[in-house]
Every structure is written in C-alpha cells, then in structure tokens.
mmCIF file of C-alpha atoms and ligand atoms in Angstrom:
data_model
loop_
_atom_site.group_PDB
_atom_site.id
_atom_site.type_symbol
_atom_site.label_atom_id
_atom_site.label_comp_id
_atom_site.label_asym_id
_atom_site.label_seq_id
_atom_site.Cartn_x
_atom_site.Cartn_y
_atom_site.Cartn_z
ATOM 1 C CA MET A 179 101.686 89.321 65.624
ATOM 2 C CA ASN A 180 102.673 89.858 69.238
ATOM 3 C CA LYS A 181 100.630 92.187 71.392
ATOM 4 C CA THR A 182 101.624 93.686 74.724
ATOM 5 C CA VAL A 183 99.494 92.404 77.556
ATOM 6 C CA TYR A 184 100.340 93.674 81.029
ATOM 7 C CA VAL A 185 98.766 91.540 83.725
ATOM 8 C CA ASP A 186 101.024 92.383 86.662
ATOM 9 C CA ASN A 187 98.997 95.161 88.285
ATOM 10 C CA ASN A 188 99.753 93.913 91.812
ATOM 11 C CA ALA A 189 103.417 94.697 91.072
ATOM 12 C CA THR A 190 102.647 98.171 89.812
ATOM 13 C CA THR A 191 100.024 100.009 87.797
ATOM 14 C CA ALA A 192 100.351 102.511 84.973
ATOM 15 C CA VAL A 193 99.993 106.102 86.123
ATOM 16 C CA ALA A 194 96.523 107.321 85.161
ATOM 17 C CA PRO A 195 96.784 110.187 82.623
ATOM 18 C CA GLU A 196 94.531 112.315 84.877
ATOM 19 C CA VAL A 197 97.031 111.779 87.702
ATOM 20 C CA THR A 198 99.992 112.932 85.587
ATOM 21 C CA GLU A 199 97.978 115.927 84.438
ATOM 22 C CA SER A 200 97.222 116.981 88.001
ATOM 23 C CA MET A 201 100.911 116.740 88.975
ATOM 24 C CA LEU A 202 102.359 118.885 86.195
ATOM 25 C CA PRO A 203 101.644 122.380 87.618
ATOM 26 C CA PHE A 204 103.656 121.451 90.715
ATOM 27 C CA PHE A 205 106.929 121.169 88.779
ATOM 28 C CA HIS A 206 107.104 124.489 86.945
ATOM 29 C CA GLU A 207 104.356 126.765 88.246
ATOM 30 C CA GLN A 208 103.524 126.007 91.852
ATOM 31 C CA TRP A 209 106.939 124.793 92.977
ATOM 32 C CA GLY A 210 107.053 126.593 96.319
ATOM 33 C CA ASN A 211 107.904 124.928 99.615
ATOM 34 C CA PRO A 212 104.696 124.168 101.544
ATOM 35 C CA SER A 213 106.458 125.116 104.801
ATOM 36 C CA SER A 214 107.300 128.646 103.587
ATOM 37 C CA MET A 215 105.556 131.563 105.262
ATOM 38 C CA HIS A 216 104.870 133.405 101.978
ATOM 39 C CA THR A 217 101.763 133.034 99.873
ATOM 40 C CA PHE A 218 103.706 131.229 97.090
ATOM 41 C CA GLY A 219 104.375 128.373 99.524
ATOM 42 C CA GLY A 220 100.972 128.698 101.172
ATOM 43 C CA LYS A 221 99.188 127.971 97.909
ATOM 44 C CA VAL A 222 101.176 124.778 97.522
ATOM 45 C CA LYS A 223 100.404 123.791 101.110
ATOM 46 C CA ARG A 224 96.700 124.059 100.371
ATOM 47 C CA ASN A 225 97.141 121.508 97.579
ATOM 48 C CA VAL A 226 99.011 119.162 99.904
ATOM 49 C CA ASP A 227 96.161 119.529 102.403
ATOM 50 C CA ALA A 228 93.601 118.808 99.682
ATOM 51 C CA ALA A 229 95.489 115.636 98.695
ATOM 52 C CA ARG A 230 95.570 114.568 102.349
ATOM 53 C CA GLU A 231 91.790 114.916 102.478
ATOM 54 C CA LYS A 232 91.422 112.721 99.377
ATOM 55 C CA VAL A 233 93.634 109.982 100.801
ATOM 56 C CA ALA A 234 91.714 110.147 104.093
ATOM 57 C CA ALA A 235 88.435 109.846 102.176
ATOM 58 C CA LEU A 236 89.570 106.737 100.261
ATOM 59 C CA ILE A 237 90.315 104.802 103.446
ATOM 60 C CA GLY A 238 87.520 106.346 105.519
ATOM 61 C CA ALA A 239 89.763 108.185 107.993
ATOM 62 C CA GLU A 240 87.899 110.648 110.180
ATOM 63 C CA HIS A 241 90.611 113.323 110.254
ATOM 64 C CA PRO A 242 92.959 114.175 107.338
ATOM 65 C CA SER A 243 95.651 114.865 109.957
ATOM 66 C CA GLU A 244 95.744 111.101 110.546
ATOM 67 C CA ILE A 245 97.458 110.683 107.139
ATOM 68 C CA ILE A 246 101.260 110.877 106.930
ATOM 69 C CA PHE A 247 102.783 110.982 103.458
ATOM 70 C CA THR A 248 105.715 108.602 102.994
ATOM 71 C CA SER A 249 107.909 107.537 100.083
ATOM 72 C CA CYS A 250 106.284 104.108 99.527
ATOM 73 C CA GLY A 251 104.359 101.219 101.061
ATOM 74 C CA SER A 252 107.575 99.730 102.444
ATOM 75 C CA GLU A 253 108.341 102.924 104.342
ATOM 76 C CA SER A 254 104.803 103.019 105.724
ATOM 77 C CA ASP A 255 105.119 99.417 106.952
ATOM 78 C CA ASN A 256 108.518 100.015 108.541
ATOM 79 C CA MET A 257 107.358 103.238 110.150
ATOM 80 C CA ALA A 258 104.230 101.613 111.570
ATOM 81 C CA ILE A 259 106.003 98.607 113.059
ATOM 82 C CA ARG A 260 109.260 100.092 114.285
ATOM 83 C CA GLY A 261 107.693 103.432 115.160
ATOM 84 C CA SER A 262 104.979 101.919 117.369
ATOM 85 C CA VAL A 263 107.340 99.425 119.017
ATOM 86 C CA ASP A 264 109.801 102.245 119.791
ATOM 87 C CA ALA A 265 107.008 104.357 121.276
ATOM 88 C CA MET A 266 105.894 101.599 123.692
ATOM 89 C CA ASP A 267 107.276 101.078 127.154
ATOM 90 C CA GLY A 268 109.201 97.858 127.549
ATOM 91 C CA HIS A 269 109.530 95.144 124.924
ATOM 92 C CA PRO A 270 106.163 94.459 123.238
ATOM 93 C CA HIS A 271 105.295 91.093 121.751
ATOM 94 C CA VAL A 272 105.279 91.410 117.950
ATOM 95 C CA ILE A 273 102.714 89.388 115.996
ATOM 96 C CA THR A 274 102.613 88.873 112.264
ATOM 97 C CA THR A 275 101.871 86.131 109.712
ATOM 98 C CA ARG A 276 104.025 83.937 107.495
ATOM 99 C CA VAL A 277 102.550 85.365 104.306
ATOM 100 C CA GLU A 278 103.285 89.077 104.775
ATOM 101 C CA HIS A 279 105.228 91.143 102.262
ATOM 102 C CA ALA A 280 108.957 91.500 102.926
ATOM 103 C CA ALA A 281 108.279 95.123 103.965
ATOM 104 C CA VAL A 282 106.559 93.716 107.082
ATOM 105 C CA LEU A 283 108.610 90.563 107.617
ATOM 106 C CA GLY A 284 111.854 92.578 107.386
ATOM 107 C CA PRO A 285 111.165 94.901 110.341
ATOM 108 C CA CYS A 286 109.579 92.060 112.348
ATOM 109 C CA HIS A 287 112.691 89.893 111.980
ATOM 110 C CA TYR A 288 114.878 92.903 112.714
ATOM 111 C CA LEU A 289 113.048 93.298 116.025
ATOM 112 C CA GLU A 290 113.284 89.561 116.744
ATOM 113 C CA ASP A 291 117.054 89.704 116.213
ATOM 114 C CA ARG A 292 117.127 92.458 118.841
ATOM 115 C CA GLY A 293 115.428 90.334 121.454
ATOM 116 C CA TYR A 294 111.736 91.065 120.885
ATOM 117 C CA ARG A 295 109.392 88.106 121.049
ATOM 118 C CA LEU A 296 107.932 87.464 117.577
ATOM 119 C CA THR A 297 104.949 85.247 116.819
ATOM 120 C CA THR A 298 104.498 84.412 113.148
ATOM 121 C CA LEU A 299 101.034 82.992 112.560
ATOM 122 C CA GLU A 300 100.559 80.098 110.121
ATOM 123 C CA VAL A 301 97.924 79.941 107.396
ATOM 124 C CA ASP A 302 95.969 76.928 106.150
ATOM 125 C CA ALA A 303 96.047 75.375 102.667
ATOM 126 C CA LYS A 304 93.703 78.089 101.354
ATOM 127 C CA GLY A 305 95.820 80.876 102.804
ATOM 128 C CA ASN A 306 93.396 81.694 105.649
ATOM 129 C CA LEU A 307 94.313 82.408 109.262
ATOM 130 C CA ASP A 308 93.055 80.436 112.270
ATOM 131 C CA MET A 309 91.276 83.060 114.410
ATOM 132 C CA GLY A 310 91.786 80.880 117.510
ATOM 133 C CA LYS A 311 95.539 81.283 117.011
ATOM 134 C CA VAL A 312 95.164 85.056 116.622
ATOM 135 C CA ARG A 313 93.224 85.170 119.897
ATOM 136 C CA GLU A 314 95.825 83.019 121.642
ATOM 137 C CA ALA A 315 98.710 85.204 120.442
ATOM 138 C CA SER A 316 96.926 88.461 121.303
ATOM 139 C CA SER A 317 96.232 87.370 124.877
ATOM 140 C CA SER A 318 99.827 86.535 125.708
ATOM 141 C CA GLY A 319 99.641 88.904 128.670
ATOM 142 C CA LYS A 320 102.201 91.277 127.190
ATOM 143 C CA LYS A 321 101.620 94.461 125.251
ATOM 144 C CA THR A 322 101.514 93.584 121.589
ATOM 145 C CA VAL A 323 102.126 95.205 118.235
ATOM 146 C CA ALA A 324 100.439 93.178 115.498
ATOM 147 C CA SER A 325 100.992 93.703 111.779
ATOM 148 C CA ILE A 326 98.652 91.619 109.646
ATOM 149 C CA MET A 327 97.997 92.330 105.975
ATOM 150 C CA TRP A 328 94.537 92.893 104.526
ATOM 151 C CA ALA A 329 95.012 91.380 101.053
ATOM 152 C CA ASN A 330 97.827 89.088 100.031
ATOM 153 C CA ASN A 331 99.871 90.358 97.100
ATOM 154 C CA GLU A 332 100.555 86.884 95.658
ATOM 155 C CA THR A 333 97.189 85.145 96.018
ATOM 156 C CA GLY A 334 94.805 88.045 96.683
ATOM 157 C CA VAL A 335 93.446 86.188 99.755
ATOM 158 C CA LEU A 336 91.763 88.570 102.218
ATOM 159 C CA PHE A 337 92.241 88.326 105.966
ATOM 160 C CA PRO A 338 89.293 89.336 108.201
ATOM 161 C CA VAL A 339 91.150 92.432 109.344
ATOM 162 C CA PRO A 340 88.299 94.100 111.292
ATOM 163 C CA GLU A 341 87.849 90.979 113.449
ATOM 164 C CA ILE A 342 91.582 90.482 113.888
ATOM 165 C CA ALA A 343 91.972 94.142 114.864
ATOM 166 C CA ALA A 344 89.198 93.760 117.435
ATOM 167 C CA LEU A 345 90.970 90.778 119.031
ATOM 168 C CA ILE A 346 94.278 92.616 119.194
ATOM 169 C CA LYS A 347 92.615 95.696 120.711
ATOM 170 C CA GLU A 348 90.800 93.543 123.307
ATOM 171 C CA GLY A 349 94.228 92.339 124.387
ATOM 172 C CA GLY A 350 95.410 95.963 124.697
ATOM 173 C CA GLY A 351 97.689 95.886 121.647
ATOM 174 C CA ILE A 352 98.401 98.162 118.703
ATOM 175 C CA PHE A 353 97.124 96.949 115.333
ATOM 176 C CA HIS A 354 98.698 97.732 111.958
ATOM 177 C CA THR A 355 97.543 96.444 108.600
ATOM 178 C CA ASP A 356 99.376 96.502 105.301
ATOM 179 C CA ALA A 357 96.531 97.576 103.010
ATOM 180 C CA VAL A 358 98.782 98.166 99.991
ATOM 181 C CA GLN A 359 96.939 95.616 97.847
ATOM 182 C CA ILE A 360 93.370 96.278 98.970
ATOM 183 C CA ALA A 361 93.341 100.088 98.902
ATOM 184 C CA GLY A 362 91.540 101.260 95.802
ATOM 185 C CA LYS A 363 90.313 97.750 94.968
ATOM 186 C CA LEU A 364 87.716 97.185 97.697
ATOM 187 C CA PRO A 365 86.085 99.692 100.058
ATOM 188 C CA ILE A 366 87.725 100.158 103.449
ATOM 189 C CA SER A 367 86.788 102.435 106.307
ATOM 190 C CA VAL A 368 89.199 102.826 109.186
ATOM 191 C CA LYS A 369 86.912 105.063 111.235
ATOM 192 C CA ASP A 370 84.522 102.118 111.661
ATOM 193 C CA GLN A 371 87.234 99.571 112.532
ATOM 194 C CA PRO A 372 89.617 99.302 115.471
ATOM 195 C CA ILE A 373 92.657 99.773 113.200
ATOM 196 C CA ASP A 374 95.454 101.954 114.586
ATOM 197 C CA LEU A 375 97.808 102.050 111.612
ATOM 198 C CA LEU A 376 97.318 101.300 107.910
ATOM 199 C CA SER A 377 99.752 101.442 104.983
ATOM 200 C CA ILE A 378 99.034 102.277 101.373
ATOM 201 C CA SER A 379 101.231 102.713 98.293
ATOM 202 C CA GLY A 380 100.594 105.035 95.347
ATOM 203 C CA HIS A 381 101.890 102.858 92.529
ATOM 204 C CA LYS A 382 99.335 100.122 93.185
ATOM 205 C CA LEU A 383 96.475 102.517 92.510
ATOM 206 C CA TYR A 384 97.523 104.461 89.395
ATOM 207 C CA ALA A 385 99.717 107.074 91.126
ATOM 208 C CA PRO A 386 103.489 107.105 90.532
ATOM 209 C CA LYS A 387 106.090 104.950 92.255
ATOM 210 C CA GLY A 388 107.760 106.662 95.215
ATOM 211 C CA ILE A 389 104.756 107.883 97.154
ATOM 212 C CA GLY A 390 102.808 106.208 99.937
ATOM 213 C CA ALA A 391 100.882 107.026 103.064
ATOM 214 C CA LEU A 392 100.491 105.784 106.596
ATOM 215 C CA TYR A 393 97.241 106.234 108.484
ATOM 216 C CA VAL A 394 97.868 106.819 112.196
ATOM 217 C CA ARG A 395 94.724 106.898 114.315
ATOM 218 C CA ARG A 396 94.520 109.942 116.588
ATOM 219 C CA GLY A 397 96.146 109.130 119.905
ATOM 220 C CA THR A 398 98.351 106.306 118.538
ATOM 221 C CA LYS A 399 101.960 106.926 119.464
ATOM 222 C CA ILE A 400 104.741 106.362 116.962
ATOM 223 C CA THR A 401 108.358 107.447 117.156
ATOM 224 C CA PRO A 402 109.440 109.160 113.918
ATOM 225 C CA HIS A 403 112.140 107.393 111.938
ATOM 226 C CA ILE A 404 113.135 110.485 109.959
ATOM 227 C CA MET A 405 113.852 113.312 112.373
ATOM 228 C CA GLY A 406 114.442 116.926 111.463
ATOM 229 C CA GLY A 407 111.883 119.530 110.420
ATOM 230 C CA HIS A 408 108.277 119.737 111.545
ATOM 231 C CA GLN A 409 106.705 118.384 108.363
ATOM 232 C CA GLU A 410 103.845 115.905 108.750
ATOM 233 C CA ARG A 411 103.254 117.253 112.276
ATOM 234 C CA GLY A 412 106.726 116.190 113.334
ATOM 235 C CA ARG A 413 106.063 112.560 112.492
ATOM 236 C CA ARG A 414 108.176 112.429 109.310
ATOM 237 C CA ALA A 415 110.693 115.157 108.579
ATOM 238 C CA GLY A 416 111.653 116.194 105.065
ATOM 239 C CA THR A 417 110.232 118.653 102.536
ATOM 240 C CA GLU A 418 107.099 117.150 101.051
ATOM 241 C CA ASN A 419 107.191 115.492 97.603
ATOM 242 C CA VAL A 420 104.464 117.855 96.441
ATOM 243 C CA PRO A 421 103.819 116.681 92.843
ATOM 244 C CA TYR A 422 103.611 113.045 93.934
ATOM 245 C CA ILE A 423 101.419 113.879 96.927
ATOM 246 C CA VAL A 424 99.051 115.750 94.609
ATOM 247 C CA GLY A 425 99.148 112.760 92.208
ATOM 248 C CA LEU A 426 98.308 110.353 95.024
ATOM 249 C CA GLY A 427 95.373 112.564 95.998
ATOM 250 C CA THR A 428 94.049 112.548 92.424
ATOM 251 C CA ALA A 429 94.503 108.772 92.173
ATOM 252 C CA CYS A 430 92.567 108.236 95.429
ATOM 253 C CA GLU A 431 89.768 110.541 94.299
ATOM 254 C CA MET A 432 89.503 108.792 90.917
ATOM 255 C CA THR A 433 89.631 105.362 92.492
ATOM 256 C CA MET A 434 86.760 106.176 94.828
ATOM 257 C CA ALA A 435 84.633 106.974 91.794
ATOM 258 C CA THR A 436 85.684 103.946 89.715
ATOM 259 C CA MET A 437 86.251 101.268 92.367
ATOM 260 C CA ALA A 438 82.977 99.374 92.008
ATOM 261 C CA ASN A 439 83.195 99.288 88.193
ATOM 262 C CA ASP A 440 86.900 98.446 88.209
ATOM 263 C CA ALA A 441 86.330 95.582 90.649
ATOM 264 C CA GLU A 442 83.526 94.140 88.557
ATOM 265 C CA HIS A 443 85.573 94.502 85.354
ATOM 266 C CA GLU A 444 88.665 92.881 86.896
ATOM 267 C CA ARG A 445 86.631 90.051 88.419
ATOM 268 C CA ARG A 446 85.052 89.274 85.054
ATOM 269 C CA LEU A 447 88.428 89.166 83.284
ATOM 270 C CA ARG A 448 90.037 87.119 86.063
ATOM 271 C CA ASP A 449 87.204 84.590 86.182
ATOM 272 C CA ARG A 450 87.217 84.125 82.413
ATOM 273 C CA LEU A 451 90.975 83.630 82.397
ATOM 274 C CA GLU A 452 90.793 81.073 85.203
ATOM 275 C CA ALA A 453 87.977 79.121 83.578
ATOM 276 C CA GLY A 454 89.867 79.095 80.266
ATOM 277 C CA ILE A 455 93.133 77.949 81.839
ATOM 278 C CA LEU A 456 91.539 75.220 83.959
ATOM 279 C CA ALA A 457 89.726 73.916 80.867
ATOM 280 C CA THR A 458 92.768 73.895 78.578
ATOM 281 C CA CYS A 459 95.817 73.273 80.792
ATOM 282 C CA LYS A 460 95.867 69.853 82.429
ATOM 283 C CA GLY A 461 97.395 69.765 85.908
ATOM 284 C CA SER A 462 96.607 73.381 86.766
ATOM 285 C CA GLN A 463 95.188 74.586 90.083
ATOM 286 C CA ILE A 464 94.251 77.907 91.628
ATOM 287 C CA ASN A 465 96.099 78.742 94.827
ATOM 288 C CA GLY A 466 94.256 80.473 97.656
ATOM 289 C CA ASP A 467 90.668 80.687 98.826
ATOM 290 C CA VAL A 468 88.689 81.386 95.648
ATOM 291 C CA SER A 469 85.695 82.632 97.623
ATOM 292 C CA ASN A 470 87.687 85.188 99.584
ATOM 293 C CA ARG A 471 90.038 87.094 97.287
ATOM 294 C CA LEU A 472 90.713 90.399 95.602
ATOM 295 C CA PRO A 473 88.652 90.655 92.430
ATOM 296 C CA GLY A 474 91.496 90.896 89.883
ATOM 297 C CA THR A 475 94.122 88.509 91.251
ATOM 298 C CA THR A 476 94.700 84.872 90.433
ATOM 299 C CA ASN A 477 97.597 82.635 91.369
ATOM 300 C CA ILE A 478 97.720 79.474 89.292
ATOM 301 C CA SER A 479 100.108 76.529 89.572
ATOM 302 C CA PHE A 480 101.001 74.299 86.664
ATOM 303 C CA GLU A 481 102.148 70.862 87.746
ATOM 304 C CA TYR A 482 105.742 69.847 86.896
ATOM 305 C CA VAL A 483 106.743 73.072 85.169
ATOM 306 C CA GLU A 484 108.876 75.948 86.395
ATOM 307 C CA GLY A 485 107.137 79.287 86.864
ATOM 308 C CA GLU A 486 110.241 81.101 85.607
ATOM 309 C CA SER A 487 110.188 79.141 82.325
ATOM 310 C CA ILE A 488 106.512 79.981 81.829
ATOM 311 C CA LEU A 489 107.213 83.648 82.527
ATOM 312 C CA LEU A 490 110.080 83.797 80.040
ATOM 313 C CA MET A 491 107.994 82.216 77.327
ATOM 314 C CA LEU A 492 105.065 84.523 78.079
ATOM 315 C CA ASP A 493 107.473 87.460 77.971
ATOM 316 C CA ASP A 494 108.616 86.342 74.503
ATOM 317 C CA VAL A 495 105.063 86.809 73.234
ATOM 318 C CA GLY A 496 104.535 90.126 75.056
ATOM 319 C CA ILE A 497 102.614 88.885 78.123
ATOM 320 C CA TYR A 498 103.875 90.353 81.383
ATOM 321 C CA ALA A 499 102.829 88.463 84.516
ATOM 322 C CA SER A 500 104.818 87.384 87.576
ATOM 323 C CA THR A 501 105.744 84.432 89.695
ATOM 324 C CA GLY A 502 105.961 84.278 93.461
ATOM 325 C CA SER A 503 109.279 82.466 93.237
ATOM 326 C CA ALA A 504 112.497 84.395 93.624
ATOM 327 C CA CYS A 505 115.809 83.399 92.217
ATOM 328 C CA ALA A 506 117.969 83.470 95.322
ATOM 329 C CA SER A 507 121.693 82.745 95.199
ATOM 330 C CA GLY A 508 121.434 80.546 92.131
ATOM 331 C CA SER A 509 118.701 78.295 93.517
ATOM 332 C CA LEU A 510 115.068 78.723 92.614
ATOM 333 C CA GLU A 511 113.324 79.352 95.928
ATOM 334 C CA PRO A 512 109.573 78.764 95.884
ATOM 335 C CA SER A 513 107.325 81.549 97.125
ATOM 336 C CA HIS A 514 107.154 81.851 100.929
ATOM 337 C CA VAL A 515 103.397 82.391 100.613
ATOM 338 C CA LEU A 516 102.762 79.165 98.707
ATOM 339 C CA ARG A 517 105.123 77.266 101.001
ATOM 340 C CA ALA A 518 103.191 78.559 104.020
ATOM 341 C CA MET A 519 100.035 77.167 102.353
ATOM 342 C CA ASP A 520 101.727 73.782 101.850
ATOM 343 C CA VAL A 521 101.173 73.831 98.097
ATOM 344 C CA PRO A 522 102.450 70.412 96.892
ATOM 345 C CA ARG A 523 106.072 70.181 95.715
ATOM 346 C CA SER A 524 105.029 69.373 92.158
ATOM 347 C CA MET A 525 102.985 72.595 92.038
ATOM 348 C CA VAL A 526 104.886 75.090 94.181
ATOM 349 C CA HIS A 527 107.571 75.926 91.600
ATOM 350 C CA GLY A 528 105.128 76.352 88.747
ATOM 351 C CA SER A 529 103.006 79.231 89.950
ATOM 352 C CA ILE A 530 102.078 82.332 87.976
ATOM 353 C CA ARG A 531 100.223 85.381 89.245
ATOM 354 C CA PHE A 532 98.019 87.261 86.849
ATOM 355 C CA SER A 533 96.732 90.534 88.297
ATOM 356 C CA PHE A 534 94.266 92.613 86.318
ATOM 357 C CA GLY A 535 93.724 96.337 86.459
ATOM 358 C CA ARG A 536 91.475 99.079 85.174
ATOM 359 C CA TYR A 537 93.094 99.178 81.727
ATOM 360 C CA ASN A 538 92.948 95.458 80.875
ATOM 361 C CA THR A 539 90.501 94.245 78.243
ATOM 362 C CA GLU A 540 88.695 91.090 77.142
ATOM 363 C CA ALA A 541 91.155 90.959 74.239
ATOM 364 C CA ASP A 542 93.991 90.592 76.773
ATOM 365 C CA VAL A 543 92.331 87.473 78.182
ATOM 366 C CA ASP A 544 91.794 86.084 74.672
ATOM 367 C CA TYR A 545 95.455 86.615 73.874
ATOM 368 C CA ILE A 546 96.649 84.871 77.061
ATOM 369 C CA LEU A 547 94.282 81.962 76.420
ATOM 370 C CA GLU A 548 95.686 81.660 72.905
ATOM 371 C CA LYS A 549 99.369 81.737 73.951
ATOM 372 C CA LEU A 550 99.518 80.063 77.363
ATOM 373 C CA PRO A 551 98.178 76.505 76.763
ATOM 374 C CA PRO A 552 100.757 75.627 74.067
ATOM 375 C CA ILE A 553 103.521 77.014 76.320
ATOM 376 C CA ILE A 554 102.447 74.775 79.200
ATOM 377 C CA LYS A 555 102.177 71.779 76.845
ATOM 378 C CA ARG A 556 105.689 72.370 75.499
ATOM 379 C CA LEU A 557 107.228 72.790 78.935
ATOM 380 C CA ARG A 558 105.490 69.630 80.170
ATOM 381 C CA GLU A 559 106.935 67.675 77.283
ATOM 382 C CA LEU A 560 110.384 68.887 78.339
ATOM 383 C CA SER A 561 109.861 68.098 82.036
ATOM 384 C CA PRO A 562 111.531 64.866 83.203
ATOM 385 C CA PHE A 563 109.139 64.758 86.193
ATOM 386 C CA ALA A 564 105.978 64.998 84.111
ATOM 387 C CA GLN A 565 107.118 62.102 81.938
ATOM 388 C CA GLY A 566 108.422 59.932 84.775
HETATM 389 N N1 LIG B 855 103.043 95.486 100.900
HETATM 390 C C1 LIG B 855 102.487 94.766 99.925
HETATM 391 C C2 LIG B 855 101.387 93.815 100.257
HETATM 392 C C3 LIG B 855 102.918 94.902 98.603
HETATM 393 O O1 LIG B 855 102.361 94.180 97.635
HETATM 394 C C4 LIG B 855 103.963 95.818 98.334
HETATM 395 C C5 LIG B 855 104.498 95.958 96.967
HETATM 396 O O2 LIG B 855 104.479 95.027 96.185
HETATM 397 C C6 LIG B 855 104.498 96.561 99.392
HETATM 398 C C7 LIG B 855 104.020 96.365 100.665
HETATM 399 C C8 LIG B 855 105.589 97.551 99.179
HETATM 400 O O3 LIG B 855 105.133 98.714 98.554
HETATM 401 P P1 LIG B 855 106.161 99.722 97.847
HETATM 402 O O4 LIG B 855 106.579 99.061 96.577
HETATM 403 O O5 LIG B 855 105.390 100.964 97.621
HETATM 404 O O6 LIG B 855 107.289 99.902 98.785
#
C-alpha cells in the first residue's frame, strides 16, 4: 500500500500545530489594527512586538527593532539588495554568487541591466567559494553591496558567511545574506558577526507561507520599496499581517527549543538514506561538500536518468521530493547550481533533492529505500545512454 512521504522540506514545511493555534485569536478576537491609538489596537501591537522579539532571538539580533516583517523570503532579499543599493551614493559594485536563489539573482541582474557592475562569484566542484576571489571582488576600490547566501537550497552547502562578511566590511561594503535555508536549522547570531542584512522566510521553519523577515543592523541605510504609512518604522508601509507575524514568532520560539534535536534527527535520517541509496543504486553520487552541509539536505544524481522521470515515479508511490531542474520553454534545463559546480553531463539531469524536517521518521527512509532502487533500475533500462 502506498504511504505519503514528504521529503521536500527545503521547498516548504508543514505549519506546526502550535503555530496555527497561536495565530487563531488574531482572526476573530484580537483583530484590531496595531497602529490604532485605542487599547483594542494596542493589545494587538504588543503581540506584534512580542513576535519581533522572538524572531530577533532566533537569529541573535541585539535589538528587536532591527527586524522588519515582510511577506516572504523573496521580498526580504529584494528589499535588502535594491534597498541598500538605492540608499548608497553613486553606483555600488554588486557582488553575488552563481548559486544563489532566484530571489537574489533576479534583483542583481535587474541592477546589472541598469548599468551597475555585477560580479558573480564561481563555486568549485563541491559547491564551495574561493575566498581569494571574494577578497579580490570586495577590494575593487568601489563601494560594494554583496549578497551571498548562507546555506544553499539545492545542495545544503554552507558558505563561511562570517568570514565573507568580514572581508566585505573590510572593503567598506554592505553585506547581505540570504539565510532562508539555515534559519531554524543551525544556530546563527548576527550580533556577533559583521552582517548588515539577513533574510528569513516563515514557511521554511513551520510558520505559514506569506510571511518573512529582514534583519537590518542598526545604522544600515535602506530605501523602502513599499512607501506609505509609518509601519515597521517607515521601512515597509502596509498594515501588518498580524496573525502570520504572531505565527512566525511562535515558530521561531519553538525552533530555538527544538533546533539541536531536529538537526540531529534530520542528519540521522539523511545519512541513512544516502548510505542506502549509494549501496543499492549503481551510478549514484552525492552533489556538494558532504562535510559542510545542512543536516537534513541531500542532493543525489543518478547517472543517465532524468530527474523529472524519477520524481514522477516517486510521486506515483506517494514520495514527494524535488529536482533542481526546471522545465523551461519545453527544454529540460539542468539546475544552475549543479551547472555552476560542473556536475558531469551524464549526472546533471538526474538529480533529486531530499530534504528532511522535524516530522519525518525512520519509516519514511525505509519506504524510500524500498521504492527508489527499482525505479532507478527501470529508468536505466529505458535509457539509450546507459545502454550505449
Ligand atoms: N532564498 C532561498 C535560499 C530559498 O530557498 C527560498 C525559497 O525556496 C527563497 C529565498 C524564497 O523564499 P520565499 O518562498 O519565502 O519567497
């Protein structure tokens, strides 16, 4: 009988029941506007403030006022990059990497199209950055805005963000990191690092979709992209999404308490899955630096098979994973992250990402290890390349 096994937690997580519970009073009981002068609104504002403190605590921000609530991780990334570039005099040099999420690459290319100089740093075969190249780019003699992710969403590979931030700051630049995939999975502390801006997203850490936050270090200038009222200290106008803000606060508070256990649990499941796949599926390889990754993420390539075909067959038996590849205009484009890592042609199309979360179990791994090897075997038999 088919089970349902969800192993796509880097795409989104289930909302924790405790999070939903904490949100409910803000729909029908405490539905006031936090900007209102009356006590009905004031009570709601206190809950928004409490949520801000919880988000600040998760990322180790010194002042809750350094947290701006946004609608998602993509908004936080756009706001950080375009907002800090707009607030700088002249045309800063923009630095990023080839393996960023589209929410970072999009605004960087937008700026490049408008005449800003953009440096896109390469990664090596394991997905790591060359720190010499970071240093070179950061000392270009021009003011810089650098946006470099902390954990890669496809491979889980971690960049040494504190060291990178230090190099960028030495060169006088502004440093932003997309921490959407690391927040809640590994401890981070912005007050101890020279990070100016940091993005997080609620739906990667058991809060709902449609809520995010941007950390803006005190003194860092950003031009608001939504102008209007004075919400978020004039940095993002619009009446606050109170229930979701409260939910994000609860999720951050819960995650702080469970992070170490969750990480250990996810690592154990991930490692057992990898060992099982490598032992049973010939021609499989793990992509990315295995000694420097998020605990619950694995990206595995299967030689001479299409990732999309694997996904469809997994879906048929109730296993929900993902592939880095995107089906663009009728052609199957391999993942930009794996291409940047020069994953061989025979492997680059056949990659699957399994990302574990708090609610996965050993039985999920057993089920994948039962269903996946025969799928790979069947697809190999059908592949003209594997036979040739
Ligand atoms: N950055 C990274 C690394 C991500 O993985 C994602 C989502 O997958 C985002 C940004 C965008 O976050 P959101 O879906 O909240 O816009």
